[in-house]
Amino acid sequence: MTALGAEVLPSTQDGLAAFRVGRDAWPQLAQAMKRDPQLAFELLVDVAGADFPRRRPRFEVVYHLWSLTFNRLVRVKVGVPEEDPQIASVVELWGSADWHERETFDLFGIRFAGHPDLRRILLPDGYPWHPLRKDFPVEGIDNSICYVREGGVLMTRELAVDRPAGADRTPVDLSRGDPAGFSDGAPTLPEEGAK
Amino acid sequence: MGVEEKFPEVVTARLTDLVGWARKNSLWPMPLGLSCCAIEMMATVGPRFDLSRFGAEVFRFSPRQSDVMIVAGTLSWKMAGVARRIYDQMPDPKWVIAMGVCASSGGLYRNYAVVPGVDRIMPVDVYTMGCPPRPDTLIRAVMELQKKIAELAIDGRRPREPVLVQ
Ligand code: SF4
């Protein structure tokens, strides 16, 4: 694995073996992890996205792989830059990646090259944003855009009646560090007791 | 007096009242169970609370056979179009009960994914409070709806004044 430039990460609280790999080396590594009888990671348990607004690359795609042969669970992290949020799909290798990748695309906007059917899975088709990015306000930006569906009238009333568009959202201020609880050891957070 | 005096076995009534009486006691609900509230909705038709005492126990899973939609749960935008289509497929006259705060106003979910009240996509006749409402609250909502239905014109048209059950 290290031959492909994988960097072994310090063990986390859950004690899972984890390593980080470059975006370009990942397809080859995935191939090896699935096919090599010494590794034999037959099962892709999970594909998830993570957003670290102050890191470069900003996004991470996290894979959890399970070898049924050796009863081993391993975590692979692949960095994805914000400017070109794209990564190779592994649906060819693990069928279970299909919906997981769609979900990661839906919520983080990371495109999976080679995915057979990369549509949104949880949010309505045509939704313009990717709401699990840290700079997306949880109230939504302009919910009234969800009102009309193509080819049919869906709504009976405008949202703006009791809630002016954009008036009540709380944009995340990234200049003050990552949102609490998600900080990657962000050094800009004020120290305890500091005025 | 009149007919009823002469023939004690005969009762006269206005046709409107008669139709309203028949309508209100044979509600066939369409259960749109979207999340946790649906559990209480199921309890409502169970033996302990027994919605059939009020003539509304025939839950139909086909919108074409039902006339009151009970929206029980959190409606997401993804589901909104489907919910509206189900509503459109129900034959007239039809009614909607928004069960729980999620269906009534979005409830504790104020975010990009949840419709802030099903009245954004369909007219609601009875709003129900509670998270979830107890089964007796839902029964009360059905009874309030029955009151409305009894006052209905014979062709099913009426002003839509929503009722709030708390
Ligand atoms: S009102 Fe409460 S119980 Fe009902 S669907 Fe919403 S969260 Fe669940």
GROMACS .gro file of C-alpha atoms and ligand atoms in nm:
model
  369
    1MET     CA    1   0.000   0.000   0.000
    2THR     CA    2   0.274   0.240   0.082
    3ALA     CA    3   0.403   0.179  -0.267
    4LEU     CA    4   0.103   0.377  -0.387
    5GLY     CA    5   0.184   0.668  -0.162
    6ALA     CA    6  -0.061   0.588   0.112
    7GLU     CA    7   0.001   0.767   0.435
    8VAL     CA    8  -0.081   0.577   0.753
    9LEU     CA    9  -0.282   0.790   0.991
   10PRO     CA   10  -0.254   0.783   1.369
   11SER     CA   11  -0.517   0.562   1.522
   12THR     CA   12  -0.838   0.737   1.618
   13GLN     CA   13  -1.060   0.682   1.918
   14ASP     CA   14  -1.233   0.387   1.762
   15GLY     CA   15  -0.899   0.219   1.705
   16LEU     CA   16  -0.964   0.160   1.340
   17ALA     CA   17  -0.667   0.127   1.108
   18ALA     CA   18  -0.679   0.425   0.877
   19PHE     CA   19  -0.472   0.571   0.603
   20ARG     CA   20  -0.489   0.851   0.355
   21VAL     CA   21  -0.421   0.816  -0.012
   22GLY     CA   22  -0.390   1.056  -0.301
   23ARG     CA   23  -0.675   1.100  -0.539
   24ASP     CA   24  -0.479   0.970  -0.836
   25ALA     CA   25  -0.356   0.657  -0.661
   26TRP     CA   26  -0.695   0.565  -0.522
   27PRO     CA   27  -0.845   0.370  -0.819
   28GLN     CA   28  -0.538   0.152  -0.839
   29LEU     CA   29  -0.533   0.097  -0.467
   30ALA     CA   30  -0.904   0.014  -0.462
   31GLN     CA   31  -0.845  -0.239  -0.734
   32ALA     CA   32  -0.568  -0.400  -0.531
   33MET     CA   33  -0.764  -0.402  -0.207
   34LYS     CA   34  -1.051  -0.579  -0.372
   35ARG     CA   35  -0.862  -0.822  -0.591
   36ASP     CA   36  -0.543  -0.905  -0.404
   37PRO     CA   37  -0.601  -1.231  -0.210
   38GLN     CA   38  -0.365  -1.102   0.061
   39LEU     CA   39  -0.596  -0.809   0.125
   40ALA     CA   40  -0.936  -0.933   0.009
   41PHE     CA   41  -1.156  -0.641   0.112
   42GLU     CA   42  -1.472  -0.784  -0.034
   43LEU     CA   43  -1.716  -0.551   0.131
   44LEU     CA   44  -1.748  -0.177   0.105
   45VAL     CA   45  -1.934  -0.082   0.418
   46ASP     CA   46  -1.961   0.291   0.379
   47VAL     CA   47  -1.874   0.587   0.164
   48ALA     CA   48  -1.900   0.923   0.333
   49GLY     CA   49  -1.797   1.278   0.268
   50ALA     CA   50  -1.638   1.522   0.507
   51ASP     CA   51  -1.590   1.893   0.479
   52PHE     CA   52  -1.299   2.072   0.646
   53PRO     CA   53  -1.336   2.429   0.523
   54ARG     CA   54  -0.994   2.541   0.640
   55ARG     CA   55  -0.800   2.246   0.509
   56ARG     CA   56  -0.650   2.193   0.169
   57PRO     CA   57  -0.783   1.986   0.008
   58ARG     CA   58  -1.113   2.087   0.156
   59PHE     CA   59  -1.312   1.768   0.115
   60GLU     CA   60  -1.246   1.414   0.208
   61VAL     CA   61  -1.416   1.101   0.091
   62VAL     CA   62  -1.399   0.831   0.354
   63TYR     CA   63  -1.433   0.465   0.269
   64HIS     CA   64  -1.479   0.182   0.515
   65LEU     CA   65  -1.373  -0.152   0.381
   66TRP     CA   66  -1.423  -0.488   0.539
   67SER     CA   67  -1.240  -0.805   0.461
   68LEU     CA   68  -1.465  -1.099   0.535
   69THR     CA   69  -1.180  -1.340   0.481
   70PHE     CA   70  -0.955  -1.186   0.746
   71ASN     CA   71  -1.223  -1.008   0.947
   72ARG     CA   72  -1.050  -0.675   0.912
   73LEU     CA   73  -1.201  -0.331   0.892
   74VAL     CA   74  -1.006  -0.045   0.748
   75ARG     CA   75  -1.069   0.321   0.678
   76VAL     CA   76  -0.937   0.497   0.370
   77LYS     CA   77  -0.947   0.874   0.332
   78VAL     CA   78  -0.907   1.043   0.000
   79GLY     CA   79  -0.871   1.418  -0.021
   80VAL     CA   80  -1.071   1.605  -0.283
   81PRO     CA   81  -1.001   1.970  -0.363
   82GLU     CA   82  -1.278   2.226  -0.369
   83GLU     CA   83  -1.187   2.361  -0.714
   84ASP     CA   84  -1.230   2.024  -0.879
   85PRO     CA   85  -1.453   1.811  -0.657
   86GLN     CA   86  -1.416   1.491  -0.846
   87ILE     CA   87  -1.302   1.140  -0.765
   88ALA     CA   88  -1.311   0.805  -0.938
   89SER     CA   89  -1.616   0.592  -0.870
   90VAL     CA   90  -1.571   0.244  -0.726
   91VAL     CA   91  -1.910   0.109  -0.827
   92GLU     CA   92  -1.738  -0.127  -1.068
   93LEU     CA   93  -1.557  -0.291  -0.777
   94TRP     CA   94  -1.816  -0.271  -0.505
   95GLY     CA   95  -2.181  -0.250  -0.603
   96SER     CA   96  -2.268  -0.112  -0.263
   97ALA     CA   97  -2.091   0.211  -0.353
   98ASP     CA   98  -2.374   0.309  -0.586
   99TRP     CA   99  -2.616   0.479  -0.349
  100HIS     CA  100  -2.346   0.584  -0.107
  101GLU     CA  101  -2.174   0.777  -0.381
  102ARG     CA  102  -2.499   0.931  -0.490
  103GLU     CA  103  -2.557   1.047  -0.136
  104THR     CA  104  -2.209   1.194  -0.109
  105PHE     CA  105  -2.264   1.371  -0.437
  106ASP     CA  106  -2.604   1.496  -0.326
  107LEU     CA  107  -2.490   1.642   0.003
  108PHE     CA  108  -2.132   1.748  -0.068
  109GLY     CA  109  -2.126   1.802  -0.441
  110ILE     CA  110  -1.840   1.563  -0.496
  111ARG     CA  111  -1.869   1.408  -0.838
  112PHE     CA  112  -1.783   1.042  -0.887
  113ALA     CA  113  -1.636   0.992  -1.230
  114GLY     CA  114  -1.760   0.675  -1.391
  115HIS     CA  115  -2.069   0.638  -1.173
  116PRO     CA  116  -2.345   0.483  -1.384
  117ASP     CA  117  -2.627   0.701  -1.254
  118LEU     CA  118  -2.509   1.000  -1.055
  119ARG     CA  119  -2.837   1.164  -0.960
  120ARG     CA  120  -2.942   1.322  -0.635
  121ILE     CA  121  -3.080   1.067  -0.397
  122LEU     CA  122  -3.215   1.248  -0.091
  123LEU     CA  123  -3.295   1.596  -0.216
  124PRO     CA  124  -3.529   1.686  -0.500
  125ASP     CA  125  -3.384   1.675  -0.849
  126GLY     CA  126  -3.277   2.018  -0.958
  127TYR     CA  127  -3.190   2.134  -0.609
  128PRO     CA  128  -2.902   2.374  -0.666
  129TRP     CA  129  -2.698   2.335  -0.346
  130HIS     CA  130  -2.516   2.073  -0.148
  131PRO     CA  131  -2.636   2.122   0.206
  132LEU     CA  132  -2.385   1.923   0.409
  133ARG     CA  133  -2.112   2.166   0.317
  134LYS     CA  134  -2.022   2.365   0.624
  135ASP     CA  135  -2.098   2.701   0.465
  136PHE     CA  136  -2.457   2.607   0.388
  137PRO     CA  137  -2.711   2.752   0.632
  138VAL     CA  138  -2.922   2.476   0.780
  139GLU     CA  139  -3.248   2.669   0.727
  140GLY     CA  140  -3.187   2.652   0.357
  141ILE     CA  141  -3.120   2.943   0.128
  142ASP     CA  142  -3.436   2.992  -0.067
  143ASN     CA  143  -3.685   2.716  -0.006
  144SER     CA  144  -3.935   2.867  -0.243
  145ILE     CA  145  -3.728   2.737  -0.532
  146CYS     CA  146  -3.851   2.392  -0.440
  147TYR     CA  147  -4.202   2.505  -0.499
  148VAL     CA  148  -4.265   2.444  -0.862
  149ARG     CA  149  -4.182   2.119  -1.026
  150GLU     CA  150  -4.127   2.094  -1.392
  151GLY     CA  151  -4.445   2.019  -1.580
  152GLY     CA  152  -4.680   2.073  -1.290
  153VAL     CA  153  -4.782   2.319  -1.026
  154LEU     CA  154  -4.709   2.187  -0.684
  155MET     CA  155  -4.756   2.473  -0.447
  156THR     CA  156  -5.055   2.672  -0.337
  157ARG     CA  157  -4.885   2.945  -0.138
  158GLU     CA  158  -4.562   3.137  -0.141
  159LEU     CA  159  -4.315   3.078   0.134
  160ALA     CA  160  -4.231   3.446   0.138
  161VAL     CA  161  -4.567   3.525   0.298
  162ASP     CA  162  -4.448   3.473   0.651
  163ARG     CA  163  -4.075   3.442   0.602
  164PRO     CA  164  -3.900   3.688   0.375
  165ALA     CA  165  -3.649   3.510   0.160
  166GLY     CA  166  -3.308   3.500   0.318
  167ALA     CA  167  -3.408   3.722   0.608
  168ASP     CA  168  -3.365   3.464   0.876
  169ARG     CA  169  -3.082   3.247   0.771
  170THR     CA  170  -2.765   3.223   0.968
  171PRO     CA  171  -2.467   3.203   0.735
  172VAL     CA  172  -2.169   3.029   0.880
  173ASP     CA  173  -1.878   3.262   0.936
  174LEU     CA  174  -1.575   3.061   0.840
  175SER     CA  175  -1.332   3.338   0.922
  176ARG     CA  176  -1.369   3.247   1.288
  177GLY     CA  177  -1.264   2.890   1.251
  178ASP     CA  178  -1.462   2.581   1.172
  179PRO     CA  179  -1.802   2.547   1.330
  180ALA     CA  180  -1.776   2.418   1.682
  181GLY     CA  181  -1.740   2.047   1.715
  182PHE     CA  182  -1.601   2.000   1.370
  183SER     CA  183  -1.276   2.181   1.406
  184ASP     CA  184  -0.970   2.011   1.281
  185GLY     CA  185  -0.761   2.158   1.554
  186ALA     CA  186  -0.826   2.499   1.407
  187PRO     CA  187  -0.576   2.738   1.561
  188THR     CA  188  -0.792   3.048   1.521
  189LEU     CA  189  -1.043   2.961   1.793
  190PRO     CA  190  -1.003   3.200   2.088
  191GLU     CA  191  -0.833   3.048   2.388
  192GLU     CA  192  -1.024   2.978   2.701
  193GLY     CA  193  -1.052   3.280   2.927
  194ALA     CA  194  -0.910   3.515   2.667
  195LYS     CA  195  -1.086   3.848   2.638
  196MET     CA  196  -9.644   1.652   1.274
  197GLY     CA  197  -9.719   1.580   0.917
  198VAL     CA  198  -9.588   1.255   0.777
  199GLU     CA  199  -9.411   1.152   1.096
  200GLU     CA  200  -9.729   1.181   1.299
  201LYS     CA  201  -9.919   0.960   1.066
  202PHE     CA  202  -9.651   0.702   1.013
  203PRO     CA  203  -9.440   0.670   1.330
  204GLU     CA  204  -9.190   0.442   1.153
  205VAL     CA  205  -9.098   0.720   0.908
  206VAL     CA  206  -8.846   0.994   0.977
  207THR     CA  207  -8.814   1.293   0.749
  208ALA     CA  208  -8.496   1.489   0.697
  209ARG     CA  209  -8.338   1.733   0.461
  210LEU     CA  210  -8.144   1.552   0.193
  211THR     CA  211  -7.838   1.763   0.273
  212ASP     CA  212  -7.845   1.648   0.634
  213LEU     CA  213  -7.894   1.290   0.534
  214VAL     CA  214  -7.604   1.290   0.292
  215GLY     CA  215  -7.386   1.474   0.541
  216TRP     CA  216  -7.473   1.222   0.809
  217ALA     CA  217  -7.383   0.936   0.580
  218ARG     CA  218  -7.063   1.100   0.468
  219LYS     CA  219  -6.933   1.188   0.807
  220ASN     CA  220  -6.983   0.842   0.948
  221SER     CA  221  -6.810   0.656   0.671
  222LEU     CA  222  -6.477   0.826   0.640
  223TRP     CA  223  -6.214   0.617   0.468
  224PRO     CA  224  -5.876   0.754   0.562
  225MET     CA  225  -5.570   0.745   0.344
  226PRO     CA  226  -5.280   0.698   0.585
  227LEU     CA  227  -4.985   0.903   0.471
  228GLY     CA  228  -4.762   0.777   0.749
  229LEU     CA  229  -4.433   0.957   0.696
  230SER     CA  230  -4.258   0.915   1.028
  231CYS     CA  231  -4.306   0.877   1.403
  232CYS     CA  232  -4.661   1.013   1.410
  233ALA     CA  233  -4.767   0.716   1.201
  234ILE     CA  234  -4.713   0.492   1.503
  235GLU     CA  235  -4.974   0.685   1.697
  236MET     CA  236  -5.201   0.674   1.396
  237MET     CA  237  -5.172   0.296   1.399
  238ALA     CA  238  -5.247   0.293   1.769
  239THR     CA  239  -5.557   0.499   1.699
  240VAL     CA  240  -5.709   0.228   1.485
  241GLY     CA  241  -5.600  -0.042   1.726
  242PRO     CA  242  -5.835  -0.202   1.978
  243ARG     CA  243  -5.750   0.029   2.268
  244PHE     CA  244  -5.854   0.353   2.103
  245ASP     CA  245  -6.061   0.204   1.828
  246LEU     CA  246  -6.129   0.470   1.571
  247SER     CA  247  -6.402   0.252   1.425
  248ARG     CA  248  -6.633   0.378   1.698
  249PHE     CA  249  -6.642   0.696   1.491
  250GLY     CA  250  -6.679   0.532   1.157
  251ALA     CA  251  -6.332   0.605   1.023
  252GLU     CA  252  -6.144   0.282   1.057
  253VAL     CA  253  -6.127   0.160   0.699
  254PHE     CA  254  -5.774   0.266   0.620
  255ARG     CA  255  -5.721   0.243   0.248
  256PHE     CA  256  -5.378   0.229   0.095
  257SER     CA  257  -5.520   0.334  -0.236
  258PRO     CA  258  -5.598   0.705  -0.265
  259ARG     CA  259  -5.875   0.628  -0.510
  260GLN     CA  260  -6.077   0.460  -0.239
  261SER     CA  261  -6.031   0.714   0.036
  262ASP     CA  262  -6.170   1.053   0.121
  263VAL     CA  263  -5.962   1.184   0.411
  264MET     CA  264  -5.588   1.197   0.405
  265ILE     CA  265  -5.416   1.179   0.741
  266VAL     CA  266  -5.071   1.326   0.695
  267ALA     CA  267  -4.886   1.171   0.988
  268GLY     CA  268  -4.528   1.280   0.999
  269THR     CA  269  -4.254   1.490   0.855
  270LEU     CA  270  -4.295   1.582   0.491
  271SER     CA  271  -3.969   1.635   0.309
  272TRP     CA  272  -3.940   1.829  -0.012
  273LYS     CA  273  -3.845   1.513  -0.188
  274MET     CA  274  -4.172   1.356  -0.082
  275ALA     CA  275  -4.381   1.668  -0.139
  276GLY     CA  276  -4.455   1.599  -0.504
  277VAL     CA  277  -4.558   1.244  -0.426
  278ALA     CA  278  -4.785   1.355  -0.144
  279ARG     CA  279  -4.949   1.606  -0.370
  280ARG     CA  280  -5.001   1.346  -0.637
  281ILE     CA  281  -5.166   1.113  -0.388
  282TYR     CA  282  -5.391   1.398  -0.282
  283ASP     CA  283  -5.481   1.470  -0.643
  284GLN     CA  284  -5.573   1.107  -0.696
  285MET     CA  285  -5.830   1.106  -0.419
  286PRO     CA  286  -6.187   1.152  -0.540
  287ASP     CA  287  -6.386   1.454  -0.429
  288PRO     CA  288  -6.508   1.546  -0.175
  289LYS     CA  289  -6.187   1.500   0.018
  290TRP     CA  290  -6.032   1.629   0.335
  291VAL     CA  291  -5.692   1.650   0.494
  292ILE     CA  292  -5.592   1.611   0.857
  293ALA     CA  293  -5.244   1.740   0.940
  294MET     CA  294  -5.144   1.518   1.228
  295GLY     CA  295  -4.872   1.648   1.456
  296VAL     CA  296  -4.663   1.961   1.451
  297CYS     CA  297  -4.446   1.836   1.165
  298ALA     CA  298  -4.736   1.811   0.928
  299SER     CA  299  -4.893   2.129   1.063
  300SER     CA  300  -4.593   2.361   1.053
  301GLY     CA  301  -4.272   2.169   1.003
  302GLY     CA  302  -4.248   2.138   1.379
  303LEU     CA  303  -3.902   2.105   1.520
  304TYR     CA  304  -3.749   2.075   1.178
  305ARG     CA  305  -3.667   2.411   1.037
  306ASN     CA  306  -3.428   2.326   0.764
  307TYR     CA  307  -3.373   2.290   0.395
  308ALA     CA  308  -3.517   1.943   0.368
  309VAL     CA  309  -3.855   1.966   0.540
  310VAL     CA  310  -4.174   2.126   0.411
  311PRO     CA  311  -4.284   2.381   0.671
  312GLY     CA  312  -4.637   2.248   0.700
  313VAL     CA  313  -4.829   2.040   0.449
  314ASP     CA  314  -5.058   2.335   0.386
  315ARG     CA  315  -4.787   2.451   0.150
  316ILE     CA  316  -4.889   2.185  -0.094
  317MET     CA  317  -5.251   2.097  -0.014
  318PRO     CA  318  -5.545   2.249   0.170
  319VAL     CA  319  -5.569   2.129   0.529
  320ASP     CA  320  -5.899   2.095   0.715
  321VAL     CA  321  -5.784   2.004   1.063
  322TYR     CA  322  -5.452   2.080   1.228
  323THR     CA  323  -5.348   1.869   1.522
  324MET     CA  324  -5.105   1.964   1.794
  325GLY     CA  325  -4.860   1.738   1.968
  326CYS     CA  326  -4.537   1.564   1.891
  327PRO     CA  327  -4.679   1.312   1.843
  328PRO     CA  328  -5.046   1.380   1.916
  329ARG     CA  329  -5.196   1.118   2.140
  330PRO     CA  330  -5.447   0.890   1.971
  331ASP     CA  331  -5.730   1.068   2.149
  332THR     CA  332  -5.617   1.390   1.982
  333LEU     CA  333  -5.642   1.227   1.644
  334ILE     CA  334  -5.984   1.095   1.731
  335ARG     CA  335  -6.082   1.446   1.831
  336ALA     CA  336  -5.951   1.570   1.497
  337VAL     CA  337  -6.169   1.317   1.318
  338MET     CA  338  -6.468   1.430   1.523
  339GLU     CA  339  -6.402   1.793   1.439
  340LEU     CA  340  -6.379   1.695   1.076
  341GLN     CA  341  -6.710   1.514   1.104
  342LYS     CA  342  -6.869   1.832   1.233
  343LYS     CA  343  -6.743   2.013   0.927
  344ILE     CA  344  -6.860   1.743   0.693
  345ALA     CA  345  -7.209   1.745   0.840
  346GLU     CA  346  -7.242   2.109   0.738
  347LEU     CA  347  -7.130   2.041   0.387
  348ALA     CA  348  -7.338   2.133   0.085
  349ILE     CA  349  -7.462   1.833  -0.102
  350ASP     CA  350  -7.219   1.876  -0.390
  351GLY     CA  351  -6.927   1.875  -0.150
  352ARG     CA  352  -6.839   2.243  -0.190
  353ARG     CA  353  -6.788   2.444   0.122
  354PRO     CA  354  -6.566   2.717   0.256
  355ARG     CA  355  -6.243   2.572   0.382
  356GLU     CA  356  -6.205   2.702   0.732
  357PRO     CA  357  -5.933   2.501   0.902
  358VAL     CA  358  -5.986   2.375   1.255
  359LEU     CA  359  -5.713   2.358   1.515
  360VAL     CA  360  -5.730   2.069   1.759
  361GLN     CA  361  -5.518   2.115   2.068
  362SF4     S1  362  -4.472   1.573   1.511
  362SF4    FE1  363  -4.321   1.467   1.638
  362SF4     S2  364  -4.392   1.254   1.642
  362SF4    FE2  365  -4.495   1.356   1.470
  362SF4     S3  366  -4.368   1.316   1.292
  362SF4    FE3  367  -4.304   1.510   1.378
  362SF4     S4  368  -4.133   1.459   1.513
  362SF4    FE4  369  -4.245   1.271   1.473
   0.00000   0.00000   0.00000
